[in-house]
PDB file of C-alpha atoms in Angstrom:
ATOM      1  CA  MET A 334       0.625 -77.827 -37.349  1.00 63.00           C
ATOM      2  CA  LYS A 335      -2.524 -78.459 -37.957  1.00 78.00           C
ATOM      3  CA  TYR A 336      -3.910 -74.968 -36.897  1.00 81.00           C
ATOM      4  CA  ILE A 337      -1.406 -73.720 -39.658  1.00 86.00           C
ATOM      5  CA  LYS A 338      -2.714 -75.696 -42.512  1.00 83.00           C
ATOM      6  CA  LEU A 339      -6.263 -75.136 -41.455  1.00 85.00           C
ATOM      7  CA  LEU A 340      -5.615 -71.359 -41.258  1.00 87.00           C
ATOM      8  CA  TRP A 341      -3.798 -71.388 -44.542  1.00 89.00           C
ATOM      9  CA  PHE A 342      -6.604 -73.329 -46.358  1.00 85.00           C
ATOM     10  CA  ASP A 343      -8.760 -70.792 -44.764  1.00 86.00           C
ATOM     11  CA  MET A 344      -6.701 -67.730 -45.761  1.00 90.00           C
ATOM     12  CA  ARG A 345      -6.803 -69.053 -49.622  1.00 89.00           C
ATOM     13  CA  ASN A 346     -10.330 -70.310 -49.616  1.00 86.00           C
ATOM     14  CA  GLY A 347     -11.995 -67.591 -47.752  1.00 87.00           C
ATOM     15  CA  MET A 348      -9.939 -64.533 -48.121  1.00 91.00           C
ATOM     16  CA  ILE A 349      -7.774 -64.309 -51.028  1.00 90.00           C
ATOM     17  CA  LYS A 350     -10.766 -65.956 -53.071  1.00 88.00           C
ATOM     18  CA  LYS A 351     -12.835 -63.127 -52.252  1.00 90.00           C
ATOM     19  CA  PRO A 352     -12.490 -60.065 -54.323  1.00 93.00           C
ATOM     20  CA  MET A 353     -14.805 -57.673 -52.789  1.00 94.00           C
ATOM     21  CA  LEU A 354     -12.773 -57.585 -49.255  1.00 95.00           C
ATOM     22  CA  PHE A 355     -10.167 -55.862 -51.713  1.00 96.00           C
ATOM     23  CA  ILE A 356     -12.532 -54.291 -53.618  1.00 96.00           C
ATOM     24  CA  ILE A 357     -15.117 -52.661 -51.517  1.00 96.00           C
ATOM     25  CA  PRO A 358     -13.305 -50.959 -48.950  1.00 96.00           C
ATOM     26  CA  THR A 359     -10.701 -49.337 -51.544  1.00 97.00           C
ATOM     27  CA  MET A 360     -13.979 -47.768 -53.425  1.00 96.00           C
ATOM     28  CA  VAL A 361     -15.416 -46.717 -50.342  1.00 96.00           C
ATOM     29  CA  ALA A 362     -11.938 -45.189 -49.037  1.00 96.00           C
ATOM     30  CA  PHE A 363     -11.337 -43.216 -52.439  1.00 96.00           C
ATOM     31  CA  THR A 364     -14.801 -42.163 -52.696  1.00 96.00           C
ATOM     32  CA  ALA A 365     -14.826 -40.510 -49.093  1.00 95.00           C
ATOM     33  CA  CYS A 366     -11.514 -39.180 -49.658  1.00 94.00           C
ATOM     34  CA  VAL A 367     -12.584 -37.296 -52.553  1.00 94.00           C
ATOM     35  CA  ASP A 368     -15.803 -36.152 -51.427  1.00 94.00           C
ATOM     36  CA  LEU A 369     -14.045 -34.703 -48.287  1.00 93.00           C
ATOM     37  CA  THR A 370     -11.843 -32.821 -50.624  1.00 91.00           C
ATOM     38  CA  ASN A 371     -14.520 -31.308 -52.689  1.00 90.00           C
ATOM     39  CA  ARG A 372     -16.437 -30.652 -49.057  1.00 88.00           C
ATOM     40  CA  ILE A 373     -13.044 -28.816 -47.990  1.00 86.00           C
ATOM     41  CA  SER A 374     -12.881 -27.005 -51.398  1.00 86.00           C
ATOM     42  CA  SER A 375     -16.596 -25.714 -50.712  1.00 85.00           C
ATOM     43  CA  LEU A 376     -16.051 -24.676 -47.528  1.00 82.00           C
ATOM     44  CA  ASN A 377     -12.886 -22.677 -48.447  1.00 82.00           C
ATOM     45  CA  GLU A 378     -14.403 -20.632 -50.925  1.00 77.00           C
ATOM     46  CA  PHE A 379     -17.243 -19.748 -48.467  1.00 77.00           C
ATOM     47  CA  GLY A 380     -14.447 -18.571 -45.927  1.00 73.00           C
ATOM     48  CA  TYR A 381     -15.496 -21.083 -43.156  1.00 70.00           C
ATOM     49  CA  PHE A 382     -11.863 -21.700 -42.332  1.00 70.00           C
ATOM     50  CA  ASP A 383      -9.693 -18.501 -41.057  1.00 67.00           C
ATOM     51  CA  PHE A 384      -7.307 -19.981 -43.209  1.00 71.00           C
ATOM     52  CA  LYS A 385      -7.174 -22.129 -46.792  1.00 74.00           C
ATOM     53  CA  LEU A 386      -7.637 -25.485 -45.311  1.00 76.00           C
ATOM     54  CA  THR A 387      -6.112 -28.438 -46.688  1.00 79.00           C
ATOM     55  CA  GLY A 388      -7.444 -32.245 -45.639  1.00 79.00           C
ATOM     56  CA  GLY A 389      -4.779 -34.292 -43.902  1.00 86.00           C
ATOM     57  CA  PHE A 390      -4.870 -37.917 -43.234  1.00 90.00           C
ATOM     58  CA  SER A 391      -6.467 -37.807 -39.877  1.00 88.00           C
ATOM     59  CA  ASP A 392      -9.309 -35.823 -41.407  1.00 89.00           C
ATOM     60  CA  TYR A 393      -9.766 -38.553 -44.231  1.00 91.00           C
ATOM     61  CA  MET A 394      -9.531 -41.215 -41.535  1.00 91.00           C
ATOM     62  CA  MET A 395     -12.207 -39.155 -39.687  1.00 90.00           C
ATOM     63  CA  TYR A 396     -14.386 -38.867 -42.176  1.00 92.00           C
ATOM     64  CA  ILE A 397     -14.621 -42.532 -42.882  1.00 94.00           C
ATOM     65  CA  TYR A 398     -14.755 -43.898 -39.285  1.00 93.00           C
ATOM     66  CA  GLY A 399     -16.217 -41.003 -37.736  1.00 89.00           C
ATOM     67  CA  GLY A 400     -20.028 -42.143 -37.622  1.00 88.00           C
ATOM     68  CA  MET A 401     -22.557 -39.324 -36.604  1.00 85.00           C
ATOM     69  CA  ASP A 402     -23.064 -36.923 -33.794  1.00 78.00           C
ATOM     70  CA  LYS A 403     -25.631 -38.092 -31.003  1.00 76.00           C
ATOM     71  CA  TYR A 404     -29.215 -37.848 -32.290  1.00 68.00           C
ATOM     72  CA  VAL A 405     -31.676 -36.190 -30.341  1.00 66.00           C
ATOM     73  CA  PRO A 406     -35.305 -36.856 -32.007  1.00 64.00           C
ATOM     74  CA  ASP A 407     -36.794 -33.472 -33.429  1.00 63.00           C
ATOM     75  CA  LEU A 408     -39.632 -32.753 -35.477  1.00 58.00           C
ATOM     76  CA  GLY A 409     -37.162 -29.947 -36.970  1.00 61.00           C
ATOM     77  CA  ASP A 410     -34.382 -32.029 -37.130  1.00 62.00           C
ATOM     78  CA  PRO A 411     -34.955 -35.509 -38.760  1.00 66.00           C
ATOM     79  CA  PHE A 412     -32.704 -38.379 -38.482  1.00 66.00           C
ATOM     80  CA  VAL A 413     -29.891 -38.573 -41.029  1.00 74.00           C
ATOM     81  CA  PHE A 414     -28.604 -42.195 -41.572  1.00 80.00           C
ATOM     82  CA  PRO A 415     -25.112 -42.475 -41.551  1.00 87.00           C
ATOM     83  CA  VAL A 416     -24.653 -44.468 -44.956  1.00 91.00           C
ATOM     84  CA  ARG A 417     -20.771 -44.609 -45.205  1.00 93.00           C
ATOM     85  CA  TRP A 418     -20.313 -45.266 -41.620  1.00 94.00           C
ATOM     86  CA  THR A 419     -22.719 -48.335 -41.731  1.00 94.00           C
ATOM     87  CA  VAL A 420     -21.406 -49.531 -45.122  1.00 95.00           C
ATOM     88  CA  VAL A 421     -17.930 -49.295 -43.903  1.00 96.00           C
ATOM     89  CA  PHE A 422     -19.316 -51.810 -41.006  1.00 96.00           C
ATOM     90  CA  LEU A 423     -21.679 -54.013 -42.762  1.00 96.00           C
ATOM     91  CA  ALA A 424     -19.879 -54.669 -46.098  1.00 96.00           C
ATOM     92  CA  VAL A 425     -16.991 -56.766 -44.353  1.00 96.00           C
ATOM     93  CA  SER A 426     -19.653 -58.490 -42.216  1.00 95.00           C
ATOM     94  CA  PHE A 427     -21.602 -59.476 -45.337  1.00 95.00           C
ATOM     95  CA  ILE A 428     -18.124 -60.490 -47.093  1.00 94.00           C
ATOM     96  CA  THR A 429     -17.306 -62.835 -44.693  1.00 93.00           C
ATOM     97  CA  LEU A 430     -20.708 -64.290 -43.955  1.00 91.00           C
ATOM     98  CA  ASN A 431     -21.205 -67.399 -45.689  1.00 87.00           C
ATOM     99  CA  TYR A 432     -17.589 -68.537 -45.859  1.00 87.00           C
ATOM    100  CA  PRO A 433     -17.603 -70.813 -42.661  1.00 86.00           C
ATOM    101  CA  TYR A 434     -21.083 -72.248 -43.515  1.00 81.00           C
ATOM    102  CA  THR A 435     -20.538 -73.158 -47.004  1.00 83.00           C
ATOM    103  CA  ASP A 436     -17.004 -74.777 -46.202  1.00 74.00           C
ATOM    104  CA  MET A 437     -18.598 -76.968 -43.726  1.00 73.00           C
ATOM    105  CA  GLN A 438     -21.029 -78.248 -45.738  1.00 70.00           C
ATOM    106  CA  SER A 439     -18.347 -79.237 -48.985  1.00 67.00           C
ATOM    107  CA  PHE A 440     -14.632 -79.630 -48.414  1.00 62.00           C
ATOM    108  CA  GLY A 441     -14.241 -78.420 -45.435  1.00 58.00           C
ATOM    109  CA  GLN A 442     -16.837 -81.227 -43.408  1.00 61.00           C
ATOM    110  CA  GLN A 443     -14.068 -83.663 -45.115  1.00 63.00           C
ATOM    111  CA  ILE A 444     -11.155 -81.626 -43.428  1.00 64.00           C
ATOM    112  CA  LEU A 445     -13.426 -81.652 -40.157  1.00 63.00           C
ATOM    113  CA  VAL A 446     -13.732 -85.372 -40.128  1.00 59.00           C
ATOM    114  CA  ARG A 447     -10.376 -86.344 -41.078  1.00 64.00           C
ATOM    115  CA  THR A 448      -8.731 -83.641 -38.187  1.00 61.00           C
ATOM    116  CA  LYS A 449     -11.128 -84.885 -35.850  1.00 63.00           C
ATOM    117  CA  GLY A 450     -10.619 -81.896 -34.166  1.00 72.00           C
ATOM    118  CA  ARG A 451     -13.466 -79.596 -33.591  1.00 81.00           C
ATOM    119  CA  SER A 452     -12.112 -76.924 -31.594  1.00 86.00           C
ATOM    120  CA  VAL A 453      -8.965 -76.187 -33.930  1.00 87.00           C
ATOM    121  CA  TRP A 454     -11.464 -76.225 -36.765  1.00 86.00           C
ATOM    122  CA  TRP A 455     -13.583 -73.456 -35.276  1.00 89.00           C
ATOM    123  CA  LEU A 456     -10.172 -71.322 -34.191  1.00 92.00           C
ATOM    124  CA  SER A 457      -9.285 -71.527 -37.843  1.00 91.00           C
ATOM    125  CA  LYS A 458     -12.428 -69.980 -38.725  1.00 93.00           C
ATOM    126  CA  CYS A 459     -11.729 -67.127 -35.998  1.00 95.00           C
ATOM    127  CA  GLY A 460      -8.470 -66.729 -37.545  1.00 95.00           C
ATOM    128  CA  TRP A 461      -9.721 -66.374 -40.803  1.00 96.00           C
ATOM    129  CA  ASN A 462     -12.142 -64.018 -39.634  1.00 96.00           C
ATOM    130  CA  ILE A 463      -9.959 -61.626 -37.615  1.00 97.00           C
ATOM    131  CA  LEU A 464      -7.382 -61.544 -40.276  1.00 96.00           C
ATOM    132  CA  SER A 465     -10.065 -60.843 -43.177  1.00 96.00           C
ATOM    133  CA  SER A 466     -11.478 -58.024 -40.902  1.00 96.00           C
ATOM    134  CA  LEU A 467      -8.035 -56.324 -40.534  1.00 96.00           C
ATOM    135  CA  VAL A 468      -7.286 -56.751 -44.189  1.00 97.00           C
ATOM    136  CA  TYR A 469     -10.329 -55.125 -45.029  1.00 97.00           C
ATOM    137  CA  HIS A 470      -9.731 -52.173 -42.306  1.00 96.00           C
ATOM    138  CA  CYS A 471      -6.299 -51.592 -43.312  1.00 95.00           C
ATOM    139  CA  LEU A 472      -7.059 -51.028 -47.009  1.00 97.00           C
ATOM    140  CA  PHE A 473      -8.975 -47.758 -45.674  1.00 96.00           C
ATOM    141  CA  PHE A 474      -5.601 -46.545 -44.337  1.00 93.00           C
ATOM    142  CA  CYS A 475      -3.492 -47.397 -47.153  1.00 96.00           C
ATOM    143  CA  VAL A 476      -6.011 -45.905 -49.748  1.00 96.00           C
ATOM    144  CA  SER A 477      -6.385 -42.778 -47.577  1.00 94.00           C
ATOM    145  CA  PHE A 478      -2.692 -42.400 -46.911  1.00 93.00           C
ATOM    146  CA  LEU A 479      -1.701 -42.738 -50.897  1.00 95.00           C
ATOM    147  CA  PHE A 480      -4.732 -40.278 -51.271  1.00 94.00           C
ATOM    148  CA  CYS A 481      -3.165 -37.664 -48.970  1.00 92.00           C
ATOM    149  CA  ILE A 482       0.280 -38.269 -50.668  1.00 92.00           C
ATOM    150  CA  SER A 483      -1.069 -37.325 -53.874  1.00 90.00           C
ATOM    151  CA  VAL A 484      -2.884 -34.408 -52.966  1.00 87.00           C
ATOM    152  CA  GLN A 485      -0.072 -32.970 -50.863  1.00 85.00           C
ATOM    153  CA  GLY A 486      -2.529 -33.201 -47.670  1.00 83.00           C
ATOM    154  CA  SER A 487      -0.676 -32.965 -43.991  1.00 83.00           C
ATOM    155  CA  PHE A 488      -0.056 -36.100 -41.937  1.00 84.00           C
ATOM    156  CA  SER A 489      -0.598 -34.649 -38.656  1.00 77.00           C
ATOM    157  CA  SER A 490      -1.667 -36.871 -35.646  1.00 76.00           C
ATOM    158  CA  GLU A 491      -4.550 -33.663 -35.157  1.00 78.00           C
ATOM    159  CA  ILE A 492      -8.242 -34.139 -36.166  1.00 81.00           C
ATOM    160  CA  ASN A 493      -9.047 -30.681 -37.426  1.00 78.00           C
ATOM    161  CA  LYS A 494     -11.702 -29.128 -34.478  1.00 79.00           C
ATOM    162  CA  ASP A 495     -13.410 -27.114 -36.731  1.00 78.00           C
ATOM    163  CA  LEU A 496     -13.414 -29.340 -40.282  1.00 82.00           C
ATOM    164  CA  THR A 497     -15.363 -32.032 -37.385  1.00 81.00           C
ATOM    165  CA  TYR A 498     -17.749 -29.434 -37.030  1.00 80.00           C
ATOM    166  CA  ALA A 499     -18.819 -28.911 -40.515  1.00 80.00           C
ATOM    167  CA  VAL A 500     -18.819 -32.027 -41.843  1.00 83.00           C
ATOM    168  CA  PHE A 501     -20.225 -33.968 -38.851  1.00 82.00           C
ATOM    169  CA  GLN A 502     -22.422 -31.208 -37.620  1.00 75.00           C
ATOM    170  CA  VAL A 503     -21.488 -31.480 -34.294  1.00 75.00           C
ATOM    171  CA  SER A 504     -23.675 -29.226 -31.610  1.00 66.00           C
ATOM    172  CA  ARG A 505     -21.322 -26.152 -30.514  1.00 61.00           C
ATOM    173  CA  GLU A 506     -22.577 -27.386 -27.015  1.00 62.00           C
ATOM    174  CA  SER A 507     -20.062 -30.303 -27.231  1.00 64.00           C
ATOM    175  CA  ILE A 508     -16.925 -28.714 -26.810  1.00 60.00           C
ATOM    176  CA  LEU A 509     -14.242 -30.638 -28.759  1.00 65.00           C
ATOM    177  CA  SER A 510     -10.909 -31.430 -27.788  1.00 61.00           C
ATOM    178  CA  SER A 511      -8.205 -29.250 -29.660  1.00 61.00           C
ATOM    179  CA  ASP A 512      -5.843 -32.343 -29.522  1.00 58.00           C
ATOM    180  CA  VAL A 513      -7.292 -35.607 -30.503  1.00 65.00           C
ATOM    181  CA  PRO A 514      -4.689 -38.172 -31.949  1.00 66.00           C
ATOM    182  CA  TRP A 515      -5.814 -40.454 -34.543  1.00 64.00           C
ATOM    183  CA  PRO A 516      -4.015 -43.537 -33.714  1.00 61.00           C
ATOM    184  CA  SER A 517      -6.073 -44.001 -30.357  1.00 68.00           C
ATOM    185  CA  VAL A 518      -9.147 -42.589 -31.790  1.00 65.00           C
ATOM    186  CA  MET A 519      -9.575 -44.210 -34.985  1.00 70.00           C
ATOM    187  CA  LEU A 520      -6.975 -47.196 -35.108  1.00 78.00           C
ATOM    188  CA  ILE A 521      -8.027 -49.111 -32.343  1.00 88.00           C
ATOM    189  CA  LEU A 522     -11.317 -49.443 -31.019  1.00 92.00           C
ATOM    190  CA  PRO A 523     -13.211 -49.096 -34.428  1.00 94.00           C
ATOM    191  CA  ILE A 524     -11.351 -52.154 -36.005  1.00 95.00           C
ATOM    192  CA  LEU A 525     -11.783 -54.318 -32.261  1.00 95.00           C
ATOM    193  CA  ILE A 526     -15.607 -53.629 -32.745  1.00 96.00           C
ATOM    194  CA  SER A 527     -15.985 -54.559 -36.373  1.00 96.00           C
ATOM    195  CA  ILE A 528     -13.785 -57.949 -35.350  1.00 97.00           C
ATOM    196  CA  GLY A 529     -15.918 -58.333 -32.451  1.00 96.00           C
ATOM    197  CA  ILE A 530     -19.367 -57.932 -34.257  1.00 97.00           C
ATOM    198  CA  ASN A 531     -18.021 -60.232 -37.197  1.00 97.00           C
ATOM    199  CA  LEU A 532     -17.234 -63.093 -34.809  1.00 97.00           C
ATOM    200  CA  PHE A 533     -20.350 -62.676 -33.496  1.00 97.00           C
ATOM    201  CA  GLN A 534     -21.998 -63.011 -36.351  1.00 96.00           C
ATOM    202  CA  MET A 535     -20.178 -66.304 -36.891  1.00 95.00           C
ATOM    203  CA  VAL A 536     -21.417 -67.625 -33.796  1.00 95.00           C
ATOM    204  CA  LEU A 537     -24.743 -66.814 -34.177  1.00 95.00           C
ATOM    205  CA  SER A 538     -24.671 -68.533 -37.729  1.00 92.00           C
ATOM    206  CA  LEU A 539     -24.324 -71.750 -35.315  1.00 90.00           C
ATOM    207  CA  PHE A 540     -27.830 -71.219 -33.818  1.00 92.00           C
ATOM    208  CA  ILE A 541     -30.025 -69.492 -36.781  1.00 90.00           C
ATOM    209  CA  LYS A 542     -29.367 -69.275 -40.378  1.00 90.00           C
ATOM    210  CA  PRO A 543     -26.361 -67.124 -41.563  1.00 90.00           C
ATOM    211  CA  ILE A 544     -28.394 -64.538 -43.388  1.00 93.00           C
ATOM    212  CA  PHE A 545     -30.576 -64.076 -39.971  1.00 95.00           C
ATOM    213  CA  SER A 546     -27.362 -63.676 -38.285  1.00 94.00           C
ATOM    214  CA  PHE A 547     -26.388 -60.808 -40.473  1.00 96.00           C
ATOM    215  CA  PHE A 548     -29.524 -59.076 -40.310  1.00 95.00           C
ATOM    216  CA  SER A 549     -29.023 -59.159 -36.388  1.00 95.00           C
ATOM    217  CA  VAL A 550     -25.792 -57.202 -36.989  1.00 95.00           C
ATOM    218  CA  ALA A 551     -27.426 -55.353 -39.109  1.00 95.00           C
ATOM    219  CA  LEU A 552     -30.288 -54.127 -36.512  1.00 94.00           C
ATOM    220  CA  LEU A 553     -27.382 -53.834 -33.933  1.00 93.00           C
ATOM    221  CA  ILE A 554     -25.562 -51.400 -36.279  1.00 93.00           C
ATOM    222  CA  ILE A 555     -28.559 -49.517 -37.636  1.00 90.00           C
ATOM    223  CA  SER A 556     -29.538 -49.055 -33.949  1.00 90.00           C
ATOM    224  CA  SER A 557     -26.188 -47.969 -32.402  1.00 89.00           C
ATOM    225  CA  SER A 558     -26.723 -45.222 -34.986  1.00 86.00           C
ATOM    226  CA  TYR A 559     -30.052 -43.713 -33.551  1.00 83.00           C
ATOM    227  CA  LEU A 560     -29.662 -43.985 -29.977  1.00 82.00           C
ATOM    228  CA  ILE A 561     -26.684 -43.816 -27.480  1.00 81.00           C
ATOM    229  CA  SER A 562     -26.484 -46.810 -25.324  1.00 80.00           C
ATOM    230  CA  PRO A 563     -23.798 -48.849 -23.541  1.00 77.00           C
ATOM    231  CA  TYR A 564     -25.360 -51.645 -24.749  1.00 83.00           C
ATOM    232  CA  LEU A 565     -25.317 -51.056 -28.027  1.00 89.00           C
ATOM    233  CA  ILE A 566     -21.568 -51.469 -29.140  1.00 92.00           C
ATOM    234  CA  GLY A 567     -21.457 -49.893 -32.211  1.00 92.00           C
ATOM    235  CA  ASN A 568     -21.617 -46.326 -30.356  1.00 92.00           C
ATOM    236  CA  TYR A 569     -18.044 -47.184 -29.692  1.00 93.00           C
ATOM    237  CA  ALA A 570     -16.992 -47.332 -33.321  1.00 94.00           C
ATOM    238  CA  MET A 571     -18.044 -43.789 -34.094  1.00 91.00           C
ATOM    239  CA  PRO A 572     -15.224 -41.762 -32.678  1.00 89.00           C
ATOM    240  CA  VAL A 573     -17.110 -38.701 -33.215  1.00 87.00           C
ATOM    241  CA  ARG A 574     -19.057 -39.638 -30.295  1.00 86.00           C
ATOM    242  CA  TYR A 575     -16.282 -40.430 -28.274  1.00 86.00           C
ATOM    243  CA  ASP A 576     -15.216 -38.792 -24.735  1.00 81.00           C
ATOM    244  CA  MET A 577     -12.071 -37.736 -26.302  1.00 79.00           C
ATOM    245  CA  VAL A 578     -13.776 -35.902 -29.018  1.00 80.00           C
ATOM    246  CA  VAL A 579     -16.689 -34.537 -27.288  1.00 79.00           C
ATOM    247  CA  ASN A 580     -17.602 -33.800 -23.700  1.00 77.00           C
ATOM    248  CA  ASP A 581     -20.859 -35.895 -23.594  1.00 77.00           C
ATOM    249  CA  GLY A 582     -19.599 -38.937 -25.262  1.00 80.00           C
ATOM    250  CA  VAL A 583     -19.373 -42.722 -24.625  1.00 86.00           C
ATOM    251  CA  ASP A 584     -16.484 -44.034 -22.501  1.00 87.00           C
ATOM    252  CA  ILE A 585     -13.544 -45.271 -24.552  1.00 88.00           C
ATOM    253  CA  LYS A 586     -12.202 -47.434 -22.186  1.00 89.00           C
ATOM    254  CA  VAL A 587     -15.624 -48.980 -21.614  1.00 91.00           C
ATOM    255  CA  GLY A 588     -15.564 -49.773 -25.636  1.00 92.00           C
ATOM    256  CA  LEU A 589     -12.293 -51.352 -25.006  1.00 92.00           C
ATOM    257  CA  VAL A 590     -13.314 -53.590 -22.647  1.00 94.00           C
ATOM    258  CA  ALA A 591     -16.888 -54.403 -24.301  1.00 94.00           C
ATOM    259  CA  ALA A 592     -14.881 -55.133 -27.643  1.00 95.00           C
ATOM    260  CA  ILE A 593     -12.344 -57.479 -26.119  1.00 95.00           C
ATOM    261  CA  ALA A 594     -15.041 -59.004 -24.098  1.00 96.00           C
ATOM    262  CA  LEU A 595     -17.118 -59.635 -27.017  1.00 96.00           C
ATOM    263  CA  ILE A 596     -14.052 -60.992 -29.009  1.00 97.00           C
ATOM    264  CA  VAL A 597     -13.699 -63.547 -26.452  1.00 97.00           C
ATOM    265  CA  ILE A 598     -16.866 -64.454 -25.616  1.00 97.00           C
ATOM    266  CA  SER A 599     -17.817 -65.189 -28.933  1.00 96.00           C
ATOM    267  CA  VAL A 600     -14.670 -67.325 -29.500  1.00 96.00           C
ATOM    268  CA  VAL A 601     -15.251 -69.249 -26.252  1.00 96.00           C
ATOM    269  CA  THR A 602     -18.651 -69.871 -26.942  1.00 96.00           C
ATOM    270  CA  GLY A 603     -18.009 -70.916 -30.514  1.00 93.00           C
ATOM    271  CA  VAL A 604     -15.747 -73.800 -29.359  1.00 92.00           C
ATOM    272  CA  ILE A 605     -18.589 -74.878 -26.907  1.00 92.00           C
ATOM    273  CA  ARG A 606     -21.248 -74.794 -29.434  1.00 90.00           C
ATOM    274  CA  PHE A 607     -19.717 -76.211 -32.098  1.00 86.00           C
ATOM    275  CA  HIS A 608     -18.347 -79.327 -30.512  1.00 82.00           C
ATOM    276  CA  LYS A 609     -22.455 -80.102 -30.121  1.00 82.00           C
ATOM    277  CA  TYR A 610     -23.159 -78.623 -34.123  1.00 78.00           C
ATOM    278  CA  ASP A 611     -24.587 -80.975 -36.324  1.00 72.00           C
ATOM    279  CA  ILE A 612     -22.351 -80.610 -39.092  1.00 69.00           C
ATOM    280  CA  LEU A 613     -24.343 -82.784 -41.489  1.00 64.00           C
ATOM    281  CA  ASN A 614     -27.669 -80.663 -41.051  1.00 57.00           C
ATOM    282  CA  LYS A 615     -28.071 -79.077 -44.334  1.00 51.00           C
ATOM    283  CA  ASP A 616     -31.081 -77.796 -44.455  1.00 50.00           C
TER     284      ASP A 616
END
């Protein structure tokens, strides 16, 4: 009961009263859907496809979450920063950045003293963080779904291979699967990675100032877009790099294990650290 009350308090103050948590994913999703529709129209005009293509729900989601193909340094091929993908994952980290810290220095401090339960307080913040991330990412799916209905797009569970080649400029040497179901590729892992990164950021805020924890997460995300490495977890949030999509991609099973491990380690480390944390420190 104590946990439910604390979680509800956090949901009201840390999510419902955060309009950007709802505005940003709605705007990004809508802009991405319009942009992909325009690109498909241009490709149709140039006769890129064997038939007139209409974007489907899976294609819109891939466009939002896809990321970028692996980058091979070449003087004739400059690095193109994946702005849309970076915004998708860093925006929610920024939105959820300060609430635990500011709450701990205000009314939340009184609640913490009265409940005398640091573990419950921290787990409530973890629950708030996870639910905020889920709501944020669910809005991408909702907006894309409604947009797909409005343009009478397809709801096929497959990502169009030729469109992926054109949009993400995947090298022809990377053989794409002809049957890539979007739920396993785009619904599960990128969201788990996002949750893990946000919880990791929250734990870092117990060791360093929140703004520095955000910069650390931003560095991790940006580095992941530039380099493919099993130690840069952002790679597992790019479906266009999955081994289910390209033949030399990252292992999606390893990504699932890494995401779950990051979530569990962040929660446990936070509990241990918070028991020794000076809540009266306002520096």
